mmCIF file of C-alpha atoms in Angstrom:
data_model
loop_
_atom_site.group_PDB
_atom_site.id
_atom_site.type_symbol
_atom_site.label_atom_id
_atom_site.label_comp_id
_atom_site.label_asym_id
_atom_site.label_seq_id
_atom_site.Cartn_x
_atom_site.Cartn_y
_atom_site.Cartn_z
ATOM 1 C CA UNK G 1 -72.655 -49.131 17.272
ATOM 2 C CA UNK G 2 -69.496 -48.415 15.255
ATOM 3 C CA UNK G 3 -67.828 -51.830 15.127
ATOM 4 C CA UNK G 4 -64.901 -50.811 12.947
ATOM 5 C CA UNK G 5 -62.493 -50.186 15.824
ATOM 6 C CA UNK G 6 -63.830 -52.972 18.058
ATOM 7 C CA UNK G 7 -63.443 -55.824 15.565
ATOM 8 C CA UNK G 8 -60.836 -54.584 13.073
ATOM 9 C CA UNK G 9 -57.861 -56.943 12.996
ATOM 10 C CA UNK G 10 -59.378 -59.287 15.603
ATOM 11 C CA UNK G 11 -59.346 -63.072 15.181
ATOM 12 C CA UNK G 12 -62.228 -64.832 16.960
ATOM 13 C CA UNK G 13 -62.387 -68.611 17.407
ATOM 14 C CA UNK G 14 -65.715 -70.308 18.056
ATOM 15 C CA UNK G 15 -65.623 -73.746 19.736
ATOM 16 C CA UNK G 16 -68.590 -76.173 19.591
ATOM 17 C CA UNK G 17 -68.633 -79.722 20.939
ATOM 18 C CA UNK G 18 -72.091 -81.186 20.303
ATOM 19 C CA UNK G 19 -72.945 -79.847 16.840
ATOM 20 C CA UNK G 20 -71.314 -78.686 13.623
ATOM 21 C CA UNK G 21 -71.701 -75.496 11.665
ATOM 22 C CA UNK G 22 -73.493 -74.371 9.644
ATOM 23 C CA UNK G 23 -76.109 -76.803 11.016
ATOM 24 C CA UNK G 24 -75.873 -75.239 14.504
ATOM 25 C CA UNK G 25 -77.974 -72.237 13.612
ATOM 26 C CA UNK G 26 -77.128 -70.091 16.661
ATOM 27 C CA UNK G 27 -73.375 -70.488 16.302
ATOM 28 C CA UNK G 28 -73.502 -69.988 12.550
ATOM 29 C CA UNK G 29 -75.498 -66.780 13.067
ATOM 30 C CA UNK G 30 -72.880 -65.656 15.591
ATOM 31 C CA UNK G 31 -70.041 -66.479 13.201
ATOM 32 C CA UNK G 32 -71.670 -64.517 10.393
ATOM 33 C CA UNK G 33 -72.490 -61.556 12.635
ATOM 34 C CA UNK G 34 -68.877 -61.320 13.840
ATOM 35 C CA UNK G 35 -67.624 -61.621 10.262
ATOM 36 C CA UNK G 36 -69.997 -58.857 9.156
ATOM 37 C CA UNK G 37 -68.688 -56.698 12.019
ATOM 38 C CA UNK G 38 -65.168 -56.903 10.584
ATOM 39 C CA UNK G 39 -63.516 -59.766 12.514
ATOM 40 C CA UNK G 40 -61.704 -62.788 11.153
ATOM 41 C CA UNK G 41 -63.674 -65.832 12.326
ATOM 42 C CA UNK G 42 -62.659 -69.484 12.693
ATOM 43 C CA UNK G 43 -64.659 -72.422 14.068
ATOM 44 C CA UNK G 44 -63.610 -75.710 15.687
ATOM 45 C CA UNK G 45 -66.361 -78.347 15.812
ATOM 46 C CA UNK G 46 -66.922 -82.083 15.274
ATOM 47 C CA UNK G 47 -67.829 -83.712 12.002
ATOM 48 C CA UNK G 48 -71.588 -84.136 12.208
ATOM 49 C CA UNK G 49 -74.029 -85.416 9.585
ATOM 50 C CA UNK G 50 -73.568 -83.730 6.225
ATOM 51 C CA UNK G 51 -71.038 -81.278 7.695
ATOM 52 C CA UNK G 52 -68.233 -83.774 7.148
ATOM 53 C CA UNK G 53 -65.311 -81.905 5.578
ATOM 54 C CA UNK G 54 -62.308 -81.647 7.896
ATOM 55 C CA UNK G 55 -61.558 -78.163 6.628
ATOM 56 C CA UNK G 56 -63.635 -75.779 4.594
ATOM 57 C CA UNK G 57 -64.269 -72.064 4.176
ATOM 58 C CA UNK G 58 -67.877 -70.855 4.008
ATOM 59 C CA UNK G 59 -68.717 -67.186 3.554
ATOM 60 C CA UNK G 60 -65.142 -66.313 4.501
ATOM 61 C CA UNK G 61 -65.331 -68.293 7.776
ATOM 62 C CA UNK G 62 -62.743 -71.043 8.357
ATOM 63 C CA UNK G 63 -64.212 -74.284 9.716
ATOM 64 C CA UNK G 64 -61.927 -76.913 11.278
ATOM 65 C CA UNK G 65 -63.672 -80.208 12.050
ATOM 66 C CA UNK G 66 -62.569 -83.359 13.857
ATOM 67 C CA UNK G 67 -63.987 -86.870 14.198
ATOM 68 C CA UNK G 68 -65.522 -87.969 17.475
ATOM 69 C CA UNK G 69 -67.614 -90.825 18.838
ATOM 70 C CA UNK G 70 -70.747 -89.367 20.372
ATOM 71 C CA UNK G 71 -72.030 -90.750 23.665
ATOM 72 C CA UNK G 72 -74.429 -93.693 23.723
ATOM 73 C CA UNK G 73 -76.174 -92.463 26.888
ATOM 74 C CA UNK G 74 -73.811 -94.204 29.313
ATOM 75 C CA UNK G 75 -71.486 -92.421 31.735
ATOM 76 C CA UNK G 76 -68.477 -94.053 30.072
ATOM 77 C CA UNK G 77 -69.729 -92.875 26.694
ATOM 78 C CA UNK G 78 -69.888 -89.263 27.866
ATOM 79 C CA UNK G 79 -66.374 -89.381 29.347
ATOM 80 C CA UNK G 80 -65.050 -90.808 26.083
ATOM 81 C CA UNK G 81 -66.837 -88.211 23.928
ATOM 82 C CA UNK G 82 -65.839 -85.215 26.048
ATOM 83 C CA UNK G 83 -62.253 -86.354 26.539
ATOM 84 C CA UNK G 84 -61.695 -86.789 22.809
ATOM 85 C CA UNK G 85 -63.408 -83.450 22.094
ATOM 86 C CA UNK G 86 -61.212 -81.568 24.574
ATOM 87 C CA UNK G 87 -57.951 -83.051 23.291
ATOM 88 C CA UNK G 88 -58.744 -82.541 19.608
ATOM 89 C CA UNK G 89 -59.965 -78.984 20.239
ATOM 90 C CA UNK G 90 -56.736 -78.280 22.139
ATOM 91 C CA UNK G 91 -54.701 -79.604 19.197
ATOM 92 C CA UNK G 92 -56.585 -77.577 16.573
ATOM 93 C CA UNK G 93 -56.362 -74.453 18.727
ATOM 94 C CA UNK G 94 -52.567 -74.710 18.720
ATOM 95 C CA UNK G 95 -52.528 -75.256 14.991
ATOM 96 C CA UNK G 96 -54.316 -71.899 14.663
ATOM 97 C CA UNK G 97 -52.021 -70.217 17.205
ATOM 98 C CA UNK G 98 -48.999 -71.236 15.151
ATOM 99 C CA UNK G 99 -50.485 -69.348 12.204
ATOM 100 C CA UNK G 100 -51.119 -66.108 14.079
ATOM 101 C CA UNK G 101 -52.809 -64.313 16.960
ATOM 102 C CA UNK G 102 -56.211 -65.361 18.336
ATOM 103 C CA UNK G 103 -57.891 -62.606 20.363
ATOM 104 C CA UNK G 104 -61.052 -64.330 21.655
ATOM 105 C CA UNK G 105 -62.065 -67.964 22.129
ATOM 106 C CA UNK G 106 -65.865 -68.221 22.304
ATOM 107 C CA UNK G 107 -67.014 -71.599 23.655
ATOM 108 C CA UNK G 108 -70.574 -72.890 23.372
ATOM 109 C CA UNK G 109 -71.974 -75.395 25.851
ATOM 110 C CA UNK G 110 -73.045 -78.142 26.461
ATOM 111 C CA UNK G 111 -70.852 -79.556 27.876
ATOM 112 C CA UNK G 112 -69.140 -77.272 30.425
ATOM 113 C CA UNK G 113 -65.725 -78.907 30.001
ATOM 114 C CA UNK G 114 -63.658 -76.089 28.526
ATOM 115 C CA UNK G 115 -63.086 -73.930 31.621
ATOM 116 C CA UNK G 116 -59.470 -75.220 31.966
ATOM 117 C CA UNK G 117 -58.932 -73.750 28.506
ATOM 118 C CA UNK G 118 -59.907 -70.333 29.880
ATOM 119 C CA UNK G 119 -57.078 -70.500 32.406
ATOM 120 C CA UNK G 120 -54.576 -71.694 29.812
ATOM 121 C CA UNK G 121 -55.536 -68.969 27.324
ATOM 122 C CA UNK G 122 -54.759 -66.253 29.860
ATOM 123 C CA UNK G 123 -51.074 -67.143 29.380
ATOM 124 C CA UNK G 124 -51.432 -65.849 25.822
ATOM 125 C CA UNK G 125 -53.605 -62.853 26.676
ATOM 126 C CA UNK G 126 -56.582 -64.429 24.909
ATOM 127 C CA UNK G 127 -60.100 -63.561 26.119
ATOM 128 C CA UNK G 128 -62.596 -66.357 26.859
ATOM 129 C CA UNK G 129 -66.380 -66.153 26.330
ATOM 130 C CA UNK G 130 -68.696 -68.807 27.805
ATOM 131 C CA UNK G 131 -71.888 -69.090 25.725
ATOM 132 C CA UNK G 132 -74.417 -71.014 27.828
ATOM 133 C CA UNK G 133 -76.979 -72.664 25.545
ATOM 134 C CA UNK G 134 -78.234 -75.134 28.174
ATOM 135 C CA UNK G 135 -78.031 -75.313 31.953
ATOM 136 C CA UNK G 136 -75.909 -78.467 32.093
ATOM 137 C CA UNK G 137 -76.863 -79.491 35.674
ATOM 138 C CA UNK G 138 -80.576 -79.283 34.804
ATOM 139 C CA UNK G 139 -79.904 -81.112 31.536
ATOM 140 C CA UNK G 140 -78.377 -83.954 33.545
ATOM 141 C CA UNK G 141 -81.405 -84.092 35.887
ATOM 142 C CA UNK G 142 -83.819 -84.069 32.953
ATOM 143 C CA UNK G 143 -82.034 -86.623 30.803
ATOM 144 C CA UNK G 144 -81.582 -89.151 33.603
ATOM 145 C CA UNK G 145 -84.873 -88.345 35.398
ATOM 146 C CA UNK G 146 -83.272 -87.494 38.730
ATOM 147 C CA UNK G 147 -84.132 -85.190 41.615
ATOM 148 C CA UNK G 148 -81.546 -82.675 42.784
ATOM 149 C CA UNK G 149 -81.508 -84.024 46.344
ATOM 150 C CA UNK G 150 -80.362 -87.494 45.238
ATOM 151 C CA UNK G 151 -78.629 -86.698 41.947
ATOM 152 C CA UNK G 152 -75.233 -87.840 43.193
ATOM 153 C CA UNK G 153 -71.633 -87.003 42.415
ATOM 154 C CA UNK G 154 -72.051 -86.487 38.650
ATOM 155 C CA UNK G 155 -74.605 -83.755 39.278
ATOM 156 C CA UNK G 156 -72.274 -82.079 41.771
ATOM 157 C CA UNK G 157 -69.505 -82.157 39.169
ATOM 158 C CA UNK G 158 -71.848 -80.519 36.643
ATOM 159 C CA UNK G 159 -72.617 -77.700 39.084
ATOM 160 C CA UNK G 160 -68.927 -77.262 39.849
ATOM 161 C CA UNK G 161 -67.976 -77.126 36.157
ATOM 162 C CA UNK G 162 -70.733 -74.588 35.529
ATOM 163 C CA UNK G 163 -69.482 -72.386 38.373
ATOM 164 C CA UNK G 164 -65.889 -72.549 37.111
ATOM 165 C CA UNK G 165 -67.015 -71.751 33.563
ATOM 166 C CA UNK G 166 -68.679 -68.590 34.895
ATOM 167 C CA UNK G 167 -65.714 -67.749 37.133
ATOM 168 C CA UNK G 168 -62.941 -67.863 34.540
ATOM 169 C CA UNK G 169 -64.876 -66.374 31.589
ATOM 170 C CA UNK G 170 -64.188 -62.787 30.544
ATOM 171 C CA UNK G 171 -67.759 -62.636 29.261
ATOM 172 C CA UNK G 172 -70.870 -64.809 29.646
ATOM 173 C CA UNK G 173 -73.634 -65.047 27.045
ATOM 174 C CA UNK G 174 -77.045 -66.238 28.288
ATOM 175 C CA UNK G 175 -79.923 -67.180 26.010
ATOM 176 C CA UNK G 176 -82.549 -65.653 28.336
ATOM 177 C CA UNK G 177 -82.993 -63.699 31.567
ATOM 178 C CA UNK G 178 -83.441 -66.876 33.620
ATOM 179 C CA UNK G 179 -80.012 -68.148 32.572
ATOM 180 C CA UNK G 180 -78.545 -64.714 33.301
ATOM 181 C CA UNK G 181 -79.968 -64.771 36.827
ATOM 182 C CA UNK G 182 -78.474 -68.233 37.399
ATOM 183 C CA UNK G 183 -75.019 -66.839 36.593
ATOM 184 C CA UNK G 184 -75.528 -63.875 38.927
ATOM 185 C CA UNK G 185 -76.934 -65.998 41.763
ATOM 186 C CA UNK G 186 -73.946 -68.324 41.479
ATOM 187 C CA UNK G 187 -71.616 -65.350 41.990
ATOM 188 C CA UNK G 188 -72.858 -61.713 42.127
ATOM 189 C CA UNK G 189 -69.560 -60.624 40.559
ATOM 190 C CA UNK G 190 -70.768 -62.153 37.305
ATOM 191 C CA UNK G 191 -73.402 -59.413 36.902
ATOM 192 C CA UNK G 192 -71.070 -57.029 35.083
ATOM 193 C CA UNK G 193 -69.960 -59.593 32.498
ATOM 194 C CA UNK G 194 -73.144 -61.487 31.625
ATOM 195 C CA UNK G 195 -75.167 -60.500 28.545
ATOM 196 C CA UNK G 196 -78.444 -61.873 27.196
ATOM 197 C CA UNK G 197 -78.191 -62.862 23.527
ATOM 198 C CA UNK G 198 -81.332 -64.795 22.708
ATOM 199 C CA UNK G 199 -81.839 -67.340 19.938
ATOM 200 C CA UNK G 200 -83.800 -65.933 17.054
ATOM 201 C CA UNK G 201 -84.278 -66.473 13.321
ATOM 202 C CA UNK G 202 -82.492 -64.290 10.798
ATOM 203 C CA UNK G 203 -85.589 -63.032 9.021
ATOM 204 C CA UNK G 204 -83.525 -61.958 6.010
ATOM 205 C CA UNK G 205 -83.185 -65.637 5.065
ATOM 206 C CA UNK G 206 -85.541 -67.577 7.366
ATOM 207 C CA UNK G 207 -88.831 -66.391 5.921
ATOM 208 C CA UNK G 208 -92.230 -67.537 4.713
ATOM 209 C CA UNK G 209 -92.247 -69.687 1.559
ATOM 210 C CA UNK G 210 -95.047 -70.491 -0.855
ATOM 211 C CA UNK G 211 -97.272 -73.175 0.717
ATOM 212 C CA UNK G 212 -97.463 -76.526 -1.081
ATOM 213 C CA UNK G 213 -100.945 -78.053 -0.576
ATOM 214 C CA UNK G 214 -99.701 -81.395 -1.979
ATOM 215 C CA UNK G 215 -97.751 -81.895 1.257
ATOM 216 C CA UNK G 216 -101.033 -82.415 3.100
ATOM 217 C CA UNK G 217 -101.549 -85.666 1.155
ATOM 218 C CA UNK G 218 -105.280 -85.078 0.922
ATOM 219 C CA UNK G 219 -105.717 -84.236 4.623
ATOM 220 C CA UNK G 220 -107.668 -81.201 5.788
ATOM 221 C CA UNK G 221 -104.934 -79.891 8.085
ATOM 222 C CA UNK G 222 -101.207 -80.166 8.612
ATOM 223 C CA UNK G 223 -99.029 -79.834 11.729
ATOM 224 C CA UNK G 224 -95.235 -79.535 11.798
ATOM 225 C CA UNK G 225 -92.288 -79.790 14.195
ATOM 226 C CA UNK G 226 -88.672 -78.756 13.613
ATOM 227 C CA UNK G 227 -85.751 -79.388 15.922
ATOM 228 C CA UNK G 228 -83.619 -81.987 17.648
ATOM 229 C CA UNK G 229 -85.109 -85.393 18.427
ATOM 230 C CA UNK G 230 -83.585 -86.398 21.759
ATOM 231 C CA UNK G 231 -85.537 -87.830 24.687
ATOM 232 C CA UNK G 232 -85.746 -84.482 26.496
ATOM 233 C CA UNK G 233 -87.298 -82.824 23.412
ATOM 234 C CA UNK G 234 -90.577 -84.670 23.951
ATOM 235 C CA UNK G 235 -91.332 -85.951 20.447
ATOM 236 C CA UNK G 236 -93.035 -88.957 22.009
ATOM 237 C CA UNK G 237 -95.827 -86.589 23.111
ATOM 238 C CA UNK G 238 -96.511 -85.858 19.454
ATOM 239 C CA UNK G 239 -96.574 -89.591 18.682
ATOM 240 C CA UNK G 240 -98.961 -90.197 21.573
ATOM 241 C CA UNK G 241 -101.118 -87.216 20.516
ATOM 242 C CA UNK G 242 -101.394 -88.640 16.991
ATOM 243 C CA UNK G 243 -102.313 -91.996 18.561
ATOM 244 C CA UNK G 244 -105.077 -90.238 20.510
ATOM 245 C CA UNK G 245 -106.415 -88.515 17.387
ATOM 246 C CA UNK G 246 -106.257 -91.491 15.027
ATOM 247 C CA UNK G 247 -106.939 -94.537 17.195
ATOM 248 C CA UNK G 248 -109.085 -93.106 19.995
ATOM 249 C CA UNK G 249 -110.986 -90.314 18.231
ATOM 250 C CA UNK G 250 -110.893 -91.892 14.741
ATOM 251 C CA UNK G 251 -109.783 -88.532 13.340
ATOM 252 C CA UNK G 252 -107.417 -88.590 10.370
ATOM 253 C CA UNK G 253 -107.818 -84.940 9.365
ATOM 254 C CA UNK G 254 -104.235 -83.969 10.256
ATOM 255 C CA UNK G 255 -100.988 -84.871 8.494
ATOM 256 C CA UNK G 256 -97.882 -84.497 10.697
ATOM 257 C CA UNK G 257 -94.363 -83.574 9.587
ATOM 258 C CA UNK G 258 -91.440 -84.039 11.984
ATOM 259 C CA UNK G 259 -88.305 -82.266 10.714
ATOM 260 C CA UNK G 260 -84.934 -83.098 12.235
ATOM 261 C CA UNK G 261 -83.100 -86.005 13.742
ATOM 262 C CA UNK G 262 -81.496 -87.129 17.011
ATOM 263 C CA UNK G 263 -80.725 -90.137 19.148
ATOM 264 C CA UNK G 264 -84.441 -90.727 19.868
ATOM 265 C CA UNK G 265 -85.354 -90.847 16.161
ATOM 266 C CA UNK G 266 -85.322 -94.669 15.761
ATOM 267 C CA UNK G 267 -87.482 -95.174 18.869
ATOM 268 C CA UNK G 268 -89.994 -92.576 17.674
ATOM 269 C CA UNK G 269 -90.381 -94.262 14.283
ATOM 270 C CA UNK G 270 -90.839 -97.598 16.036
ATOM 271 C CA UNK G 271 -93.514 -96.077 18.319
ATOM 272 C CA UNK G 272 -95.404 -94.768 15.276
ATOM 273 C CA UNK G 273 -95.259 -98.156 13.543
ATOM 274 C CA UNK G 274 -96.416 -100.032 16.656
ATOM 275 C CA UNK G 275 -99.459 -97.748 16.997
ATOM 276 C CA UNK G 276 -100.404 -98.033 13.327
ATOM 277 C CA UNK G 277 -99.927 -94.330 12.650
ATOM 278 C CA UNK G 278 -96.834 -94.404 10.412
ATOM 279 C CA UNK G 279 -98.974 -93.189 7.482
ATOM 280 C CA UNK G 280 -100.010 -90.128 9.482
ATOM 281 C CA UNK G 281 -96.449 -88.943 10.217
ATOM 282 C CA UNK G 282 -93.643 -87.978 7.840
ATOM 283 C CA UNK G 283 -90.178 -88.204 9.413
ATOM 284 C CA UNK G 284 -88.115 -86.030 7.076
ATOM 285 C CA UNK G 285 -84.763 -86.311 8.868
ATOM 286 C CA UNK G 286 -82.438 -83.349 8.461
ATOM 287 C CA UNK G 287 -83.302 -81.444 5.308
ATOM 288 C CA UNK G 288 -82.118 -78.164 3.708
ATOM 289 C CA UNK G 289 -83.723 -74.935 4.879
ATOM 290 C CA UNK G 290 -85.770 -74.346 1.680
ATOM 291 C CA UNK G 291 -87.517 -77.715 2.109
ATOM 292 C CA UNK G 292 -88.090 -77.151 5.818
ATOM 293 C CA UNK G 293 -89.472 -73.663 5.193
ATOM 294 C CA UNK G 294 -91.889 -75.021 2.582
ATOM 295 C CA UNK G 295 -93.209 -77.591 5.075
ATOM 296 C CA UNK G 296 -93.597 -75.113 7.939
ATOM 297 C CA UNK G 297 -95.141 -72.473 5.671
ATOM 298 C CA UNK G 298 -97.737 -75.035 4.567
ATOM 299 C CA UNK G 299 -98.557 -76.175 8.113
ATOM 300 C CA UNK G 300 -101.690 -74.900 9.830
ATOM 301 C CA UNK G 301 -100.226 -75.466 13.309
ATOM 302 C CA UNK G 302 -96.679 -75.824 14.625
ATOM 303 C CA UNK G 303 -95.692 -77.934 17.613
ATOM 304 C CA UNK G 304 -93.447 -77.467 20.650
ATOM 305 C CA UNK G 305 -93.775 -80.741 22.601
ATOM 306 C CA UNK G 306 -90.926 -80.130 25.065
ATOM 307 C CA UNK G 307 -92.254 -81.587 28.344
ATOM 308 C CA UNK G 308 -91.948 -79.930 31.718
ATOM 309 C CA UNK G 309 -88.529 -80.704 33.224
ATOM 310 C CA UNK G 310 -85.913 -78.812 35.249
ATOM 311 C CA UNK G 311 -84.144 -77.907 31.989
ATOM 312 C CA UNK G 312 -87.090 -77.190 29.682
ATOM 313 C CA UNK G 313 -88.874 -74.985 32.204
ATOM 314 C CA UNK G 314 -85.952 -72.542 32.135
ATOM 315 C CA UNK G 315 -84.791 -72.822 28.510
ATOM 316 C CA UNK G 316 -85.607 -70.855 25.390
ATOM 317 C CA UNK G 317 -86.653 -73.062 22.466
ATOM 318 C CA UNK G 318 -85.345 -71.719 19.162
ATOM 319 C CA UNK G 319 -88.177 -73.332 17.230
ATOM 320 C CA UNK G 320 -90.701 -71.123 19.045
ATOM 321 C CA UNK G 321 -89.257 -67.976 17.449
ATOM 322 C CA UNK G 322 -88.915 -69.735 14.098
ATOM 323 C CA UNK G 323 -92.590 -70.658 14.123
ATOM 324 C CA UNK G 324 -93.529 -67.112 15.129
ATOM 325 C CA UNK G 325 -91.431 -65.567 12.356
ATOM 326 C CA UNK G 326 -93.437 -67.606 9.817
ATOM 327 C CA UNK G 327 -96.740 -66.453 11.303
ATOM 328 C CA UNK G 328 -97.722 -69.866 12.689
ATOM 329 C CA UNK G 329 -99.816 -70.589 15.799
ATOM 330 C CA UNK G 330 -98.174 -72.941 18.287
ATOM 331 C CA UNK G 331 -99.250 -75.703 20.669
ATOM 332 C CA UNK G 332 -96.998 -75.876 23.733
ATOM 333 C CA UNK G 333 -96.935 -77.105 27.290
ATOM 334 C CA UNK G 334 -96.909 -74.547 30.146
ATOM 335 C CA UNK G 335 -93.191 -73.736 30.294
ATOM 336 C CA UNK G 336 -91.935 -70.490 31.813
ATOM 337 C CA UNK G 337 -89.619 -69.451 28.994
ATOM 338 C CA UNK G 338 -91.946 -70.677 26.230
ATOM 339 C CA UNK G 339 -94.637 -68.416 27.654
ATOM 340 C CA UNK G 340 -92.200 -65.503 27.731
ATOM 341 C CA UNK G 341 -91.110 -66.059 24.122
ATOM 342 C CA UNK G 342 -94.470 -66.834 22.531
ATOM 343 C CA UNK G 343 -96.862 -64.919 24.791
ATOM 344 C CA UNK G 344 -100.286 -64.896 23.085
ATOM 345 C CA UNK G 345 -98.911 -66.653 19.993
ATOM 346 C CA UNK G 346 -99.262 -70.139 21.520
ATOM 347 C CA UNK G 347 -101.995 -72.289 23.013
ATOM 348 C CA UNK G 348 -100.696 -73.724 26.302
ATOM 349 C CA UNK G 349 -101.983 -77.107 27.423
ATOM 350 C CA UNK G 350 -101.538 -79.210 30.572
ATOM 351 C CA UNK G 351 -97.923 -80.246 31.093
ATOM 352 C CA UNK G 352 -96.834 -83.640 29.775
ATOM 353 C CA UNK G 353 -100.388 -84.581 28.773
ATOM 354 C CA UNK G 354 -100.584 -86.050 25.220
ATOM 355 C CA UNK G 355 -104.400 -86.008 25.253
ATOM 356 C CA UNK G 356 -104.386 -82.277 26.048
ATOM 357 C CA UNK G 357 -101.753 -81.786 23.333
ATOM 358 C CA UNK G 358 -103.981 -83.554 20.789
ATOM 359 C CA UNK G 359 -106.958 -81.426 21.863
ATOM 360 C CA UNK G 360 -104.836 -78.285 21.456
ATOM 361 C CA UNK G 361 -103.936 -79.233 17.889
ATOM 362 C CA UNK G 362 -107.589 -79.716 16.956
ATOM 363 C CA UNK G 363 -108.631 -76.524 18.744
ATOM 364 C CA UNK G 364 -106.277 -74.395 16.666
ATOM 365 C CA UNK G 365 -106.758 -76.274 13.404
ATOM 366 C CA UNK G 366 -110.513 -75.705 13.610
ATOM 367 C CA UNK G 367 -110.203 -71.981 14.419
ATOM 368 C CA UNK G 368 -108.497 -70.244 11.446
ATOM 369 C CA UNK G 369 -109.436 -66.768 12.683
ATOM 370 C CA UNK G 370 -107.645 -67.342 15.984
ATOM 371 C CA UNK G 371 -104.674 -68.842 14.160
ATOM 372 C CA UNK G 372 -104.427 -65.785 11.921
ATOM 373 C CA UNK G 373 -104.472 -63.453 14.920
ATOM 374 C CA UNK G 374 -101.810 -65.487 16.760
ATOM 375 C CA UNK G 375 -99.639 -65.651 13.644
ATOM 376 C CA UNK G 376 -99.741 -61.910 13.049
ATOM 377 C CA UNK G 377 -98.791 -61.240 16.670
ATOM 378 C CA UNK G 378 -95.844 -63.615 16.339
ATOM 379 C CA UNK G 379 -94.472 -61.954 13.209
ATOM 380 C CA UNK G 380 -94.690 -58.558 14.918
ATOM 381 C CA UNK G 381 -92.960 -59.717 18.104
ATOM 382 C CA UNK G 382 -90.087 -61.348 16.224
ATOM 383 C CA UNK G 383 -89.565 -58.272 14.041
ATOM 384 C CA UNK G 384 -89.557 -55.870 16.985
ATOM 385 C CA UNK G 385 -87.598 -57.871 19.564
ATOM 386 C CA UNK G 386 -86.684 -61.507 18.891
ATOM 387 C CA UNK G 387 -85.127 -61.638 15.413
ATOM 388 C CA UNK G 388 -81.460 -62.489 15.073
ATOM 389 C CA UNK G 389 -80.780 -58.993 13.733
ATOM 390 C CA UNK G 390 -81.831 -57.598 17.133
ATOM 391 C CA UNK G 391 -79.763 -60.194 18.998
ATOM 392 C CA UNK G 392 -76.685 -59.425 16.875
ATOM 393 C CA UNK G 393 -76.711 -55.911 18.345
ATOM 394 C CA UNK G 394 -76.503 -57.439 21.835
ATOM 395 C CA UNK G 395 -73.730 -59.774 20.692
ATOM 396 C CA UNK G 396 -71.620 -56.868 19.467
ATOM 397 C CA UNK G 397 -72.161 -55.030 22.764
ATOM 398 C CA UNK G 398 -70.922 -58.086 24.686
ATOM 399 C CA UNK G 399 -67.813 -58.301 22.518
ATOM 400 C CA UNK G 400 -67.163 -54.591 22.925
ATOM 401 C CA UNK G 401 -67.089 -55.156 26.701
ATOM 402 C CA UNK G 402 -64.805 -58.205 26.490
ATOM 403 C CA UNK G 403 -62.355 -56.676 24.019
ATOM 404 C CA UNK G 404 -62.138 -53.381 25.918
ATOM 405 C CA UNK G 405 -61.022 -54.981 29.192
#
């Protein structure tokens, strides 16, 4: 696609509420892809972790950050976080508008709170893109362990906000076909404006590194996880699987590396200490990509412990494609979208069963020939279909539609 005319002279603003760039890999990939296509790109996001400068320019992309108090899991905490985020985003948006034209505001969820902004922006002739990373209603059910039939008013509000986000967007980006179908089922008129742009690693930079055997600390095998550590991400199933291997089966052949951080991180470390398995697990926290790539390239098996839930069943896990791009076999529960992404590159075990998860780790670790075959299939699938380079083509097509309206 010739992007010269589509993006030339265009100013695109990306809005993120729950992460910062460049740590948010999807949004940073989007920012870079739009910049490469010829657009001017700005980002509004919170200060988060090491991304703590209020204003900076990286790779020609302007990043405007604000301080916020993230929710503590309570309803009041969420209202406080989202209210502050909306007001500060609104303020920074106007600071940019005073400096010149903005052509597109591209908002990433969760949460689905920015649909009023879509209506307001129409006064200025600014297009609005809703980038749905998570199905917020299902995220609410999963996080608070509720059933749809008795989920209450807050769930109804989530569904309403989702519907309004679809309704007022000029374009909708979905991370998989399941999310796309949700948008269409909500309102068939959405079909013409919804585009699938999957999460995928940029294989030009996210690539295999030289393994470091010293990381195994004398163990025969090594397993690794990368990603967020919130309750819905299921890290406790890894802890319980290690408990099964070490304390029940008396097997200390595997060293585990857990890369990342989140609000469940302290509880997970406490669980490991209580079970006497702290020496079997390295919690790295958030680390630079080169260090993470060295760990994952050294690992014999990579882990996707996301348990079955209304959200996880329908969501695409970025780490799955990252593991595949490095040629690593995966242990996963039976989740619809995980099975679509990984196909034969993962061993699927009984849902939410830590004993089955432990057995899956040993099964792969003790079968290097099978691991090699799974790894090669993963590298091929990412290169042909799931890499970020392929998704960037879809992103540009979505923008061509939005900007041509």
